[in-house]
Amino acid sequence: MRKTITPSEMKRVETQAMRAGRVTGDALMQRAAWHVARAVGRGPALCVCGTGNNGGDGLAAMRLLAQQDPAFWGECWLLPGALSADAARELERLRTYAPRVKVRRLEADEPPFPDGTRVAVDAMFGTGLSRPLEGLARELCVRLNQSGLRVVAVDIPSGLCGETGRVLGAAVRADETVTFHRPKPGLYLGDGPDMAGRITVGEIGLPADLDDADGFALLEESDLRALLPPRRRVTHKGSYGRVLLWAGSPGMAGAAALCATAALRSGAGLVTVACPQRVMDTVQTLCPCATCVPLQEDPGQAWAQMEAALERADALAAGCGLGTSPWAEALMERLMERLSACDLPAVLDADALNLLSRRGQAQGNLYLTPHPAEAARLLGGTVGEIAAQPVEAARALSARYGAAVALKGAVSVLCAQNRVALSPFGTPAMAKGGSGDVLTGVVAALLANRAAGALDLEPLCLLQAACALHGLAGERAALRTGERGLLATDLCQELGKI
């Protein structure tokens, strides 16, 4: 499990470690450069360097590459301006120990990229950048993005805000970003996922006992083994809990079936779908392993059926394909009253969230999984406001509704008990109808597992595990289907393997 660190906190921790005599600035730069050189691999390479320590990292990496491989060649381009002391030292070392690496100081015009260049290193600006790129730096950023070269960014793509992920006028689009010590939140927030590419975290020797900075939790794939232990041999379906799904409506029976299938594929022992009688046959055909409660059209009779099913449930999921009819609204009101008076864990999604937004308040053991439009309705804001400040939005949702929240996105923001995590798993292939219904089923299954004693996860960890399973299933499915061809049913097929 990693945690992010903001640029200002990173600078503070580095300064603290150096003042304590535990590490030197030179040692930090050499270790950072080693990780960059490893990512670059073989040349020929072009390194575009700024005048600060980010540029120093790039210069040091080019020297290491030349020292490691007698056949390596490349060029370093230096932006105009006075070099920092560390960058000046690395330029002198490069000229002394790797003279075949050509160094150019750029003026107003840039030369053409060297023939045969295979990879470009972006070492113009680091995480301390606070102003928009302009002039020559902006032009170089555009050229790198149009070059077709593989681009390795040092610490963060130049032009990307290290804290928010906002593009500052223009930014380099990297294939890989080599960041140091701990990843910066801007690599995951805002435009970060589009600009950073693959994120590699390099250890540079900062003492852990001097790093007291907080940050957003980042689950790693290897953490799932501890969160989701193997099943005991002597168990039965009741050992893994019963999920009740209130979902589906005419025209949207598939959403209920997807959610039910995902819950079963994620390990729920039993799944029952409470759906309108008119869609029951469709749901059972699409998901024969789930049982159904055919809800009557009269809200009073339907609630009596739901109430009986709730008595037997270990976890509830509500909203997938439900619709917002007066019938659904009447049942939602009774359901929320019931949930406020008991400890039944419930995950609300889709139309359950839309109905909740009309109500404006909630109590209970709740888990909310909104996309930005649903979050905007719940908070009375706009989608743009949610997208601009997703962490603040997730915190506001958690506080207003007393719930654990997974605000879905390219990188989902999770919040529970005033703690925040980011879930970077997934692929653009999952931007398709039905993907959210699958996540609801995964969360419901883990809630039921926990209620039955098969798992021991606090709310934030449970959401992290669910989002990781969901995202990894999408990544694996996309290998078969491609980014355009993935269906939500493909996620269900991969869940069990993950």
GROMACS .gro file of C-alpha atoms in nm:
model
  498
    1MET     CA    1   0.000   0.000   0.000
    2ARG     CA    2   0.146   0.332  -0.105
    3LYS     CA    3   0.043   0.688  -0.025
    4THR     CA    4   0.073   0.996  -0.240
    5ILE     CA    5   0.270   1.300  -0.133
    6THR     CA    6   0.217   1.659  -0.243
    7PRO     CA    7   0.508   1.852  -0.397
    8SER     CA    8   0.532   2.086  -0.096
    9GLU     CA    9   0.538   1.794   0.148
   10MET     CA   10   0.799   1.616  -0.064
   11LYS     CA   11   1.022   1.922  -0.051
   12ARG     CA   12   0.974   1.946   0.324
   13VAL     CA   13   1.065   1.580   0.379
   14GLU     CA   14   1.373   1.607   0.158
   15THR     CA   15   1.489   1.917   0.344
   16GLN     CA   16   1.426   1.752   0.679
   17ALA     CA   17   1.630   1.446   0.579
   18MET     CA   18   1.921   1.653   0.449
   19ARG     CA   19   1.931   1.879   0.754
   20ALA     CA   20   1.938   1.570   0.974
   21GLY     CA   21   2.244   1.449   0.783
   22ARG     CA   22   2.066   1.130   0.676
   23VAL     CA   23   2.108   1.190   0.302
   24THR     CA   24   2.264   1.443   0.066
   25GLY     CA   25   2.107   1.622  -0.226
   26ASP     CA   26   2.368   1.468  -0.454
   27ALA     CA   27   2.277   1.116  -0.339
   28LEU     CA   28   1.907   1.184  -0.397
   29MET     CA   29   1.980   1.305  -0.751
   30GLN     CA   30   2.202   1.009  -0.840
   31ARG     CA   31   1.939   0.760  -0.724
   32ALA     CA   32   1.665   0.945  -0.910
   33ALA     CA   33   1.880   0.949  -1.224
   34TRP     CA   34   1.938   0.575  -1.197
   35HIS     CA   35   1.563   0.510  -1.208
   36VAL     CA   36   1.524   0.743  -1.508
   37ALA     CA   37   1.811   0.573  -1.693
   38ARG     CA   38   1.656   0.234  -1.627
   39ALA     CA   39   1.326   0.351  -1.777
   40VAL     CA   40   1.498   0.498  -2.083
   41GLY     CA   41   1.686   0.176  -2.156
   42ARG     CA   42   1.877   0.191  -2.482
   43GLY     CA   43   1.935   0.503  -2.690
   44PRO     CA   44   1.965   0.701  -2.898
   45ALA     CA   45   1.796   0.946  -2.662
   46LEU     CA   46   1.716   1.315  -2.648
   47CYS     CA   47   1.689   1.475  -2.304
   48VAL     CA   48   1.521   1.815  -2.284
   49CYS     CA   49   1.639   1.975  -1.960
   50GLY     CA   50   1.526   2.272  -1.758
   51THR     CA   51   1.757   2.480  -1.544
   52GLY     CA   52   1.649   2.339  -1.208
   53ASN     CA   53   1.699   2.009  -1.031
   54ASN     CA   54   1.457   1.830  -1.265
   55GLY     CA   55   1.700   1.914  -1.542
   56GLY     CA   56   1.984   1.795  -1.320
   57ASP     CA   57   1.812   1.456  -1.289
   58GLY     CA   58   1.794   1.436  -1.668
   59LEU     CA   59   2.160   1.531  -1.717
   60ALA     CA   60   2.268   1.272  -1.458
   61ALA     CA   61   2.056   1.003  -1.624
   62MET     CA   62   2.217   1.070  -1.963
   63ARG     CA   63   2.563   1.042  -1.806
   64LEU     CA   64   2.471   0.710  -1.644
   65LEU     CA   65   2.338   0.575  -1.972
   66ALA     CA   66   2.660   0.669  -2.152
   67GLN     CA   67   2.878   0.522  -1.876
   68GLN     CA   68   2.682   0.196  -1.875
   69ASP     CA   69   2.681   0.148  -2.255
   70PRO     CA   70   2.984   0.246  -2.466
   71ALA     CA   71   2.758   0.248  -2.774
   72PHE     CA   72   2.507   0.490  -2.627
   73TRP     CA   73   2.473   0.832  -2.783
   74GLY     CA   74   2.228   1.114  -2.750
   75GLU     CA   75   2.177   1.484  -2.701
   76CYS     CA   76   2.085   1.709  -2.409
   77TRP     CA   77   1.901   2.033  -2.483
   78LEU     CA   78   1.918   2.299  -2.213
   79LEU     CA   79   1.653   2.565  -2.173
   80PRO     CA   80   1.783   2.923  -2.147
   81GLY     CA   81   1.871   3.057  -1.804
   82ALA     CA   82   2.112   3.008  -1.516
   83LEU     CA   83   2.142   2.651  -1.390
   84SER     CA   84   2.082   2.557  -1.029
   85ALA     CA   85   2.393   2.447  -0.840
   86ASP     CA   86   2.297   2.078  -0.867
   87ALA     CA   87   2.215   2.104  -1.238
   88ALA     CA   88   2.544   2.285  -1.305
   89ARG     CA   89   2.734   2.010  -1.125
   90GLU     CA   90   2.563   1.744  -1.334
   91LEU     CA   91   2.635   1.931  -1.658
   92GLU     CA   92   3.006   1.939  -1.569
   93ARG     CA   93   3.000   1.567  -1.486
   94LEU     CA   94   2.826   1.491  -1.815
   95ARG     CA   95   3.088   1.681  -2.014
   96THR     CA   96   3.370   1.511  -1.821
   97TYR     CA   97   3.252   1.150  -1.813
   98ALA     CA   98   3.024   1.126  -2.117
   99PRO     CA   99   3.171   1.361  -2.380
  100ARG     CA  100   2.995   1.181  -2.667
  101VAL     CA  101   2.660   1.307  -2.537
  102LYS     CA  102   2.612   1.634  -2.721
  103VAL     CA  103   2.491   1.935  -2.519
  104ARG     CA  104   2.301   2.222  -2.683
  105ARG     CA  105   2.196   2.541  -2.511
  106LEU     CA  106   1.872   2.651  -2.670
  107GLU     CA  107   1.789   3.006  -2.757
  108ALA     CA  108   1.472   3.127  -2.927
  109ASP     CA  109   1.481   2.858  -3.198
  110GLU     CA  110   1.502   2.484  -3.149
  111PRO     CA  111   1.704   2.250  -3.369
  112PRO     CA  112   1.539   1.947  -3.532
  113PHE     CA  113   1.525   1.630  -3.330
  114PRO     CA  114   1.842   1.422  -3.388
  115ASP     CA  115   1.804   1.154  -3.654
  116GLY     CA  116   1.757   0.807  -3.513
  117THR     CA  117   1.631   0.920  -3.173
  118ARG     CA  118   1.423   0.644  -3.011
  119VAL     CA  119   1.322   0.800  -2.680
  120ALA     CA  120   1.284   1.151  -2.541
  121VAL     CA  121   1.335   1.240  -2.176
  122ASP     CA  122   1.122   1.524  -2.042
  123ALA     CA  123   1.329   1.688  -1.766
  124MET     CA  124   1.212   2.046  -1.818
  125PHE     CA  125   1.002   2.115  -1.509
  126GLY     CA  126   0.930   1.915  -1.195
  127THR     CA  127   0.653   1.914  -0.939
  128GLY     CA  128   0.729   2.266  -0.819
  129LEU     CA  129   0.591   2.430  -1.136
  130SER     CA  130   0.312   2.673  -1.051
  131ARG     CA  131   0.279   2.886  -1.364
  132PRO     CA  132   0.157   2.803  -1.716
  133LEU     CA  133   0.417   2.695  -1.969
  134GLU     CA  134   0.495   2.962  -2.224
  135GLY     CA  135   0.742   3.051  -2.496
  136LEU     CA  136   1.011   2.800  -2.583
  137ALA     CA  137   0.909   2.550  -2.312
  138ARG     CA  138   0.554   2.539  -2.444
  139GLU     CA  139   0.677   2.492  -2.801
  140LEU     CA  140   0.902   2.204  -2.693
  141CYS     CA  141   0.610   2.045  -2.511
  142VAL     CA  142   0.401   2.055  -2.830
  143ARG     CA  143   0.688   1.916  -3.037
  144LEU     CA  144   0.746   1.628  -2.799
  145ASN     CA  145   0.377   1.539  -2.809
  146GLN     CA  146   0.379   1.540  -3.189
  147SER     CA  147   0.712   1.360  -3.231
  148GLY     CA  148   0.593   1.000  -3.216
  149LEU     CA  149   0.887   0.925  -2.985
  150ARG     CA  150   0.852   0.728  -2.665
  151VAL     CA  151   0.858   0.990  -2.388
  152VAL     CA  152   0.984   0.934  -2.033
  153ALA     CA  153   0.895   1.213  -1.789
  154VAL     CA  154   1.113   1.286  -1.486
  155ASP     CA  155   0.901   1.299  -1.167
  156ILE     CA  156   0.599   1.451  -1.347
  157PRO     CA  157   0.521   1.552  -1.706
  158SER     CA  158   0.625   1.914  -1.755
  159GLY     CA  159   0.324   2.145  -1.735
  160LEU     CA  160   0.116   1.917  -1.511
  161CYS     CA  161   0.031   2.044  -1.162
  162GLY     CA  162   0.172   1.797  -0.912
  163GLU     CA  163  -0.111   1.850  -0.665
  164THR     CA  164  -0.426   1.875  -0.877
  165GLY     CA  165  -0.338   1.720  -1.213
  166ARG     CA  166  -0.443   2.040  -1.390
  167VAL     CA  167  -0.262   2.119  -1.715
  168LEU     CA  168  -0.084   2.453  -1.680
  169GLY     CA  169  -0.131   2.590  -2.030
  170ALA     CA  170   0.026   2.288  -2.198
  171ALA     CA  171   0.182   1.965  -2.077
  172VAL     CA  172   0.397   1.682  -2.204
  173ARG     CA  173   0.209   1.359  -2.272
  174ALA     CA  174   0.443   1.088  -2.143
  175ASP     CA  175   0.444   0.716  -2.208
  176GLU     CA  176   0.605   0.660  -1.868
  177THR     CA  177   0.656   0.887  -1.570
  178VAL     CA  178   0.933   0.800  -1.326
  179THR     CA  179   0.840   0.965  -0.998
  180PHE     CA  180   1.039   0.949  -0.676
  181HIS     CA  181   0.983   0.826  -0.319
  182ARG     CA  182   0.602   0.850  -0.333
  183PRO     CA  183   0.372   0.932  -0.625
  184LYS     CA  184   0.228   1.281  -0.652
  185PRO     CA  185  -0.153   1.318  -0.647
  186GLY     CA  186  -0.148   1.513  -0.973
  187LEU     CA  187  -0.045   1.198  -1.157
  188TYR     CA  188  -0.388   1.051  -1.076
  189LEU     CA  189  -0.619   1.352  -1.053
  190GLY     CA  190  -0.750   1.581  -1.326
  191ASP     CA  191  -0.566   1.528  -1.655
  192GLY     CA  192  -0.292   1.324  -1.483
  193PRO     CA  193  -0.404   0.982  -1.610
  194ASP     CA  194  -0.395   1.111  -1.970
  195MET     CA  195  -0.057   1.280  -1.938
  196ALA     CA  196   0.146   1.052  -1.708
  197GLY     CA  197   0.125   0.719  -1.889
  198ARG     CA  198   0.268   0.430  -1.691
  199ILE     CA  199   0.372   0.543  -1.344
  200THR     CA  200   0.695   0.403  -1.197
  201VAL     CA  201   0.789   0.491  -0.838
  202GLY     CA  202   1.161   0.494  -0.766
  203GLU     CA  203   1.301   0.476  -0.413
  204ILE     CA  204   1.570   0.739  -0.362
  205GLY     CA  205   1.673   0.674  -0.002
  206LEU     CA  206   1.460   0.913   0.200
  207PRO     CA  207   1.437   0.764   0.552
  208ALA     CA  208   1.088   0.637   0.626
  209ASP     CA  209   1.108   0.753   0.986
  210LEU     CA  210   1.150   1.113   0.871
  211ASP     CA  211   0.855   1.100   0.632
  212ASP     CA  212   0.558   1.211   0.839
  213ALA     CA  213   0.355   1.343   0.544
  214ASP     CA  214  -0.001   1.224   0.503
  215GLY     CA  215  -0.143   1.138   0.162
  216PHE     CA  216  -0.408   0.952  -0.033
  217ALA     CA  217  -0.389   0.574  -0.005
  218LEU     CA  218  -0.306   0.381  -0.323
  219LEU     CA  219  -0.383   0.010  -0.318
  220GLU     CA  220  -0.141  -0.205  -0.519
  221GLU     CA  221  -0.237  -0.527  -0.691
  222SER     CA  222  -0.021  -0.730  -0.454
  223ASP     CA  223  -0.223  -0.596  -0.158
  224LEU     CA  224  -0.530  -0.788  -0.273
  225ARG     CA  225  -0.380  -1.115  -0.151
  226ALA     CA  226  -0.395  -0.992   0.206
  227LEU     CA  227  -0.735  -0.826   0.174
  228LEU     CA  228  -0.903  -1.121   0.003
  229PRO     CA  229  -0.762  -1.440   0.159
  230PRO     CA  230  -0.829  -1.786   0.014
  231ARG     CA  231  -1.150  -1.957   0.114
  232ARG     CA  232  -1.143  -2.222   0.382
  233ARG     CA  233  -1.209  -2.573   0.256
  234VAL     CA  234  -1.487  -2.645   0.507
  235THR     CA  235  -1.744  -2.386   0.406
  236HIS     CA  236  -2.085  -2.356   0.239
  237LYS     CA  237  -2.283  -2.088   0.057
  238GLY     CA  238  -2.402  -1.935   0.382
  239SER     CA  239  -2.039  -1.874   0.480
  240TYR     CA  240  -2.017  -1.597   0.220
  241GLY     CA  241  -2.337  -1.408   0.281
  242ARG     CA  242  -2.666  -1.335   0.109
  243VAL     CA  243  -2.701  -1.031  -0.115
  244LEU     CA  244  -3.038  -0.874  -0.187
  245LEU     CA  245  -3.051  -0.658  -0.500
  246TRP     CA  246  -3.334  -0.416  -0.554
  247ALA     CA  247  -3.289  -0.342  -0.922
  248GLY     CA  248  -3.436  -0.353  -1.270
  249SER     CA  249  -3.740  -0.213  -1.445
  250PRO     CA  250  -3.900  -0.255  -1.788
  251GLY     CA  251  -3.631  -0.179  -2.044
  252MET     CA  252  -3.349  -0.206  -1.788
  253ALA     CA  253  -3.361  -0.567  -1.672
  254GLY     CA  254  -3.005  -0.615  -1.798
  255ALA     CA  255  -2.870  -0.382  -1.529
  256ALA     CA  256  -3.018  -0.603  -1.258
  257ALA     CA  257  -2.875  -0.916  -1.420
  258LEU     CA  258  -2.529  -0.759  -1.455
  259CYS     CA  259  -2.524  -0.655  -1.090
  260ALA     CA  260  -2.640  -1.000  -0.976
  261THR     CA  261  -2.384  -1.180  -1.193
  262ALA     CA  262  -2.104  -0.956  -1.066
  263ALA     CA  263  -2.202  -1.023  -0.705
  264LEU     CA  264  -2.191  -1.397  -0.766
  265ARG     CA  265  -1.862  -1.377  -0.959
  266SER     CA  266  -1.714  -1.173  -0.672
  267GLY     CA  267  -1.790  -1.442  -0.417
  268ALA     CA  268  -2.135  -1.383  -0.270
  269GLY     CA  269  -2.282  -1.709  -0.147
  270LEU     CA  270  -2.642  -1.629  -0.242
  271VAL     CA  271  -2.796  -1.351  -0.449
  272THR     CA  272  -3.164  -1.260  -0.466
  273VAL     CA  273  -3.298  -0.997  -0.705
  274ALA     CA  274  -3.607  -0.805  -0.598
  275CYS     CA  275  -3.743  -0.670  -0.927
  276PRO     CA  276  -4.078  -0.583  -1.085
  277GLN     CA  277  -4.270  -0.897  -1.173
  278ARG     CA  278  -4.276  -0.795  -1.541
  279VAL     CA  279  -3.898  -0.826  -1.575
  280MET     CA  280  -3.840  -1.130  -1.354
  281ASP     CA  281  -3.828  -1.382  -1.640
  282THR     CA  282  -3.566  -1.173  -1.822
  283VAL     CA  283  -3.350  -1.139  -1.511
  284GLN     CA  284  -3.364  -1.510  -1.437
  285THR     CA  285  -3.281  -1.597  -1.796
  286LEU     CA  286  -2.977  -1.368  -1.795
  287CYS     CA  287  -2.865  -1.472  -1.445
  288PRO     CA  288  -3.003  -1.821  -1.366
  289CYS     CA  289  -2.783  -1.858  -1.056
  290ALA     CA  290  -2.972  -1.582  -0.873
  291THR     CA  291  -3.317  -1.619  -0.724
  292CYS     CA  292  -3.585  -1.354  -0.767
  293VAL     CA  293  -3.859  -1.184  -0.567
  294PRO     CA  294  -4.129  -1.068  -0.813
  295LEU     CA  295  -4.240  -0.735  -0.672
  296GLN     CA  296  -4.606  -0.638  -0.712
  297GLU     CA  297  -4.718  -0.313  -0.877
  298ASP     CA  298  -4.887  -0.194  -0.560
  299PRO     CA  299  -4.619  -0.017  -0.351
  300GLY     CA  300  -4.763  -0.146  -0.023
  301GLN     CA  301  -4.757  -0.508  -0.136
  302ALA     CA  302  -4.413  -0.463  -0.293
  303TRP     CA  303  -4.277  -0.322   0.031
  304ALA     CA  304  -4.411  -0.618   0.229
  305GLN     CA  305  -4.220  -0.849  -0.009
  306MET     CA  306  -3.906  -0.638   0.015
  307GLU     CA  307  -3.924  -0.624   0.393
  308ALA     CA  308  -3.941  -1.001   0.417
  309ALA     CA  309  -3.640  -1.035   0.186
  310LEU     CA  310  -3.445  -0.777   0.386
  311GLU     CA  311  -3.486  -0.992   0.698
  312ARG     CA  312  -3.277  -1.265   0.532
  313ALA     CA  313  -3.014  -1.040   0.371
  314ASP     CA  314  -2.657  -0.978   0.485
  315ALA     CA  315  -2.611  -0.688   0.241
  316LEU     CA  316  -2.827  -0.482   0.010
  317ALA     CA  317  -2.758  -0.324  -0.329
  318ALA     CA  318  -3.012  -0.087  -0.479
  319GLY     CA  319  -3.057   0.125  -0.788
  320CYS     CA  320  -2.923  -0.053  -1.097
  321GLY     CA  321  -3.179  -0.005  -1.373
  322LEU     CA  322  -3.441   0.083  -1.113
  323GLY     CA  323  -3.591   0.394  -1.269
  324THR     CA  324  -3.734   0.688  -1.074
  325SER     CA  325  -4.106   0.621  -1.107
  326PRO     CA  326  -4.351   0.708  -0.826
  327TRP     CA  327  -4.351   0.334  -0.741
  328ALA     CA  328  -3.971   0.333  -0.700
  329GLU     CA  329  -3.977   0.660  -0.506
  330ALA     CA  330  -4.237   0.526  -0.262
  331LEU     CA  331  -4.032   0.211  -0.198
  332MET     CA  332  -3.712   0.413  -0.165
  333GLU     CA  333  -3.864   0.624   0.111
  334ARG     CA  334  -3.960   0.316   0.311
  335LEU     CA  335  -3.623   0.154   0.244
  336MET     CA  336  -3.431   0.456   0.374
  337GLU     CA  337  -3.641   0.460   0.689
  338ARG     CA  338  -3.562   0.092   0.739
  339LEU     CA  339  -3.189   0.138   0.677
  340SER     CA  340  -3.172   0.425   0.925
  341ALA     CA  341  -3.305   0.194   1.196
  342CYS     CA  342  -3.074  -0.106   1.137
  343ASP     CA  343  -2.710  -0.182   1.060
  344LEU     CA  344  -2.765  -0.364   0.728
  345PRO     CA  345  -2.485  -0.255   0.492
  346ALA     CA  346  -2.628  -0.111   0.170
  347VAL     CA  347  -2.463   0.007  -0.151
  348LEU     CA  348  -2.667   0.263  -0.344
  349ASP     CA  349  -2.603   0.331  -0.711
  350ALA     CA  350  -2.766   0.478  -1.021
  351ASP     CA  351  -3.137   0.551  -0.971
  352ALA     CA  352  -3.118   0.488  -0.598
  353LEU     CA  353  -2.877   0.782  -0.588
  354ASN     CA  354  -3.106   0.992  -0.803
  355LEU     CA  355  -3.394   0.918  -0.567
  356LEU     CA  356  -3.169   0.990  -0.270
  357SER     CA  357  -3.085   1.331  -0.417
  358ARG     CA  358  -3.454   1.422  -0.402
  359ARG     CA  359  -3.460   1.321  -0.039
  360GLY     CA  360  -3.143   1.514   0.045
  361GLN     CA  361  -3.046   1.316   0.355
  362ALA     CA  362  -2.977   0.963   0.473
  363GLN     CA  363  -2.877   0.752   0.770
  364GLY     CA  364  -2.749   0.401   0.794
  365ASN     CA  365  -2.454   0.183   0.702
  366LEU     CA  366  -2.434   0.323   0.350
  367TYR     CA  367  -2.196   0.294   0.056
  368LEU     CA  368  -2.251   0.531  -0.237
  369THR     CA  369  -2.100   0.473  -0.584
  370PRO     CA  370  -2.190   0.780  -0.794
  371HIS     CA  371  -2.047   0.894  -1.125
  372PRO     CA  372  -1.987   1.272  -1.151
  373ALA     CA  373  -2.340   1.354  -1.275
  374GLU     CA  374  -2.499   1.163  -0.988
  375ALA     CA  375  -2.259   1.326  -0.743
  376ALA     CA  376  -2.359   1.667  -0.876
  377ARG     CA  377  -2.727   1.590  -0.811
  378LEU     CA  378  -2.650   1.466  -0.461
  379LEU     CA  379  -2.452   1.780  -0.377
  380GLY     CA  380  -2.663   2.029  -0.569
  381GLY     CA  381  -2.369   2.133  -0.789
  382THR     CA  382  -2.252   2.088  -1.146
  383VAL     CA  383  -2.059   1.812  -1.317
  384GLY     CA  384  -1.782   2.063  -1.389
  385GLU     CA  385  -1.747   2.141  -1.019
  386ILE     CA  386  -1.725   1.771  -0.935
  387ALA     CA  387  -1.465   1.707  -1.205
  388ALA     CA  388  -1.256   2.006  -1.094
  389GLN     CA  389  -1.242   1.899  -0.728
  390PRO     CA  390  -1.317   1.525  -0.702
  391VAL     CA  391  -1.147   1.478  -0.364
  392GLU     CA  392  -1.344   1.761  -0.209
  393ALA     CA  393  -1.663   1.625  -0.368
  394ALA     CA  394  -1.607   1.275  -0.230
  395ARG     CA  395  -1.544   1.418   0.116
  396ALA     CA  396  -1.858   1.634   0.094
  397LEU     CA  397  -2.070   1.336  -0.011
  398SER     CA  398  -1.934   1.124   0.271
  399ALA     CA  399  -2.002   1.397   0.526
  400ARG     CA  400  -2.350   1.490   0.400
  401TYR     CA  401  -2.484   1.135   0.377
  402GLY     CA  402  -2.277   0.970   0.649
  403ALA     CA  403  -2.157   0.717   0.394
  404ALA     CA  404  -1.851   0.554   0.246
  405VAL     CA  405  -1.817   0.690  -0.108
  406ALA     CA  406  -1.661   0.573  -0.433
  407LEU     CA  407  -1.673   0.866  -0.676
  408LYS     CA  408  -1.619   0.687  -1.005
  409GLY     CA  409  -1.382   0.810  -1.273
  410ALA     CA  410  -1.069   0.724  -1.468
  411VAL     CA  411  -0.916   0.722  -1.120
  412SER     CA  412  -1.191   0.675  -0.862
  413VAL     CA  413  -1.179   0.880  -0.543
  414LEU     CA  414  -1.279   0.685  -0.233
  415CYS     CA  415  -1.368   0.838   0.102
  416ALA     CA  416  -1.472   0.678   0.430
  417GLN     CA  417  -1.444   0.802   0.787
  418ASN     CA  418  -1.269   1.117   0.661
  419ARG     CA  419  -0.989   0.917   0.496
  420VAL     CA  420  -0.927   0.928   0.121
  421ALA     CA  421  -0.789   0.674  -0.122
  422LEU     CA  422  -0.740   0.675  -0.499
  423SER     CA  423  -0.806   0.371  -0.716
  424PRO     CA  424  -0.599   0.383  -1.036
  425PHE     CA  425  -0.706   0.046  -1.176
  426GLY     CA  426  -0.905   0.025  -1.497
  427THR     CA  427  -0.902   0.114  -1.864
  428PRO     CA  428  -1.086   0.347  -2.103
  429ALA     CA  429  -1.252   0.031  -2.235
  430MET     CA  430  -1.474   0.039  -1.925
  431ALA     CA  431  -1.636   0.368  -2.033
  432LYS     CA  432  -1.948   0.186  -2.141
  433GLY     CA  433  -2.298   0.126  -2.009
  434GLY     CA  434  -2.320  -0.146  -1.745
  435SER     CA  435  -1.973  -0.106  -1.596
  436GLY     CA  436  -2.113   0.072  -1.291
  437ASP     CA  437  -2.372  -0.201  -1.234
  438VAL     CA  438  -2.085  -0.450  -1.215
  439LEU     CA  439  -1.904  -0.244  -0.951
  440THR     CA  440  -2.222  -0.229  -0.742
  441GLY     CA  441  -2.238  -0.607  -0.747
  442VAL     CA  442  -1.873  -0.637  -0.643
  443VAL     CA  443  -1.920  -0.402  -0.347
  444ALA     CA  444  -2.236  -0.586  -0.241
  445ALA     CA  445  -2.057  -0.922  -0.251
  446LEU     CA  446  -1.772  -0.800  -0.031
  447LEU     CA  447  -2.020  -0.645   0.213
  448ALA     CA  448  -2.202  -0.979   0.237
  449ASN     CA  449  -1.870  -1.164   0.278
  450ARG     CA  450  -1.780  -0.933   0.563
  451ALA     CA  451  -2.119  -0.967   0.732
  452ALA     CA  452  -2.086  -1.347   0.715
  453GLY     CA  453  -1.736  -1.335   0.868
  454ALA     CA  454  -1.547  -1.436   0.553
  455LEU     CA  455  -1.367  -1.099   0.530
  456ASP     CA  456  -1.248  -0.843   0.781
  457LEU     CA  457  -1.228  -0.511   0.598
  458GLU     CA  458  -1.292  -0.159   0.721
  459PRO     CA  459  -1.504   0.055   0.485
  460LEU     CA  460  -1.221   0.228   0.297
  461CYS     CA  461  -1.028  -0.095   0.243
  462LEU     CA  462  -1.345  -0.268   0.126
  463LEU     CA  463  -1.403  -0.002  -0.138
  464GLN     CA  464  -1.037  -0.019  -0.241
  465ALA     CA  465  -1.060  -0.395  -0.286
  466ALA     CA  466  -1.386  -0.371  -0.480
  467CYS     CA  467  -1.257  -0.100  -0.715
  468ALA     CA  468  -0.933  -0.292  -0.768
  469LEU     CA  469  -1.119  -0.612  -0.861
  470HIS     CA  470  -1.344  -0.414  -1.094
  471GLY     CA  471  -1.060  -0.226  -1.262
  472LEU     CA  472  -0.829  -0.526  -1.296
  473ALA     CA  473  -1.113  -0.727  -1.450
  474GLY     CA  474  -1.151  -0.447  -1.704
  475GLU     CA  475  -0.779  -0.441  -1.780
  476ARG     CA  476  -0.772  -0.815  -1.836
  477ALA     CA  477  -1.092  -0.820  -2.042
  478ALA     CA  478  -0.963  -0.540  -2.266
  479LEU     CA  479  -0.666  -0.757  -2.362
  480ARG     CA  480  -0.917  -0.986  -2.531
  481THR     CA  481  -1.168  -0.738  -2.665
  482GLY     CA  482  -0.969  -0.422  -2.729
  483GLU     CA  483  -1.058  -0.084  -2.586
  484ARG     CA  484  -1.362  -0.033  -2.808
  485GLY     CA  485  -1.506  -0.382  -2.792
  486LEU     CA  486  -1.537  -0.448  -2.418
  487LEU     CA  487  -1.884  -0.520  -2.274
  488ALA     CA  488  -1.989  -0.514  -1.911
  489THR     CA  489  -2.051  -0.888  -1.936
  490ASP     CA  490  -1.679  -0.929  -2.014
  491LEU     CA  491  -1.601  -0.775  -1.674
  492CYS     CA  492  -1.815  -1.039  -1.506
  493GLN     CA  493  -1.630  -1.317  -1.685
  494GLU     CA  494  -1.294  -1.192  -1.560
  495LEU     CA  495  -1.394  -1.113  -1.199
  496GLY     CA  496  -1.359  -1.466  -1.071
  497LYS     CA  497  -1.014  -1.505  -1.227
  498ILE     CA  498  -0.894  -1.180  -1.075
   0.00000   0.00000   0.00000
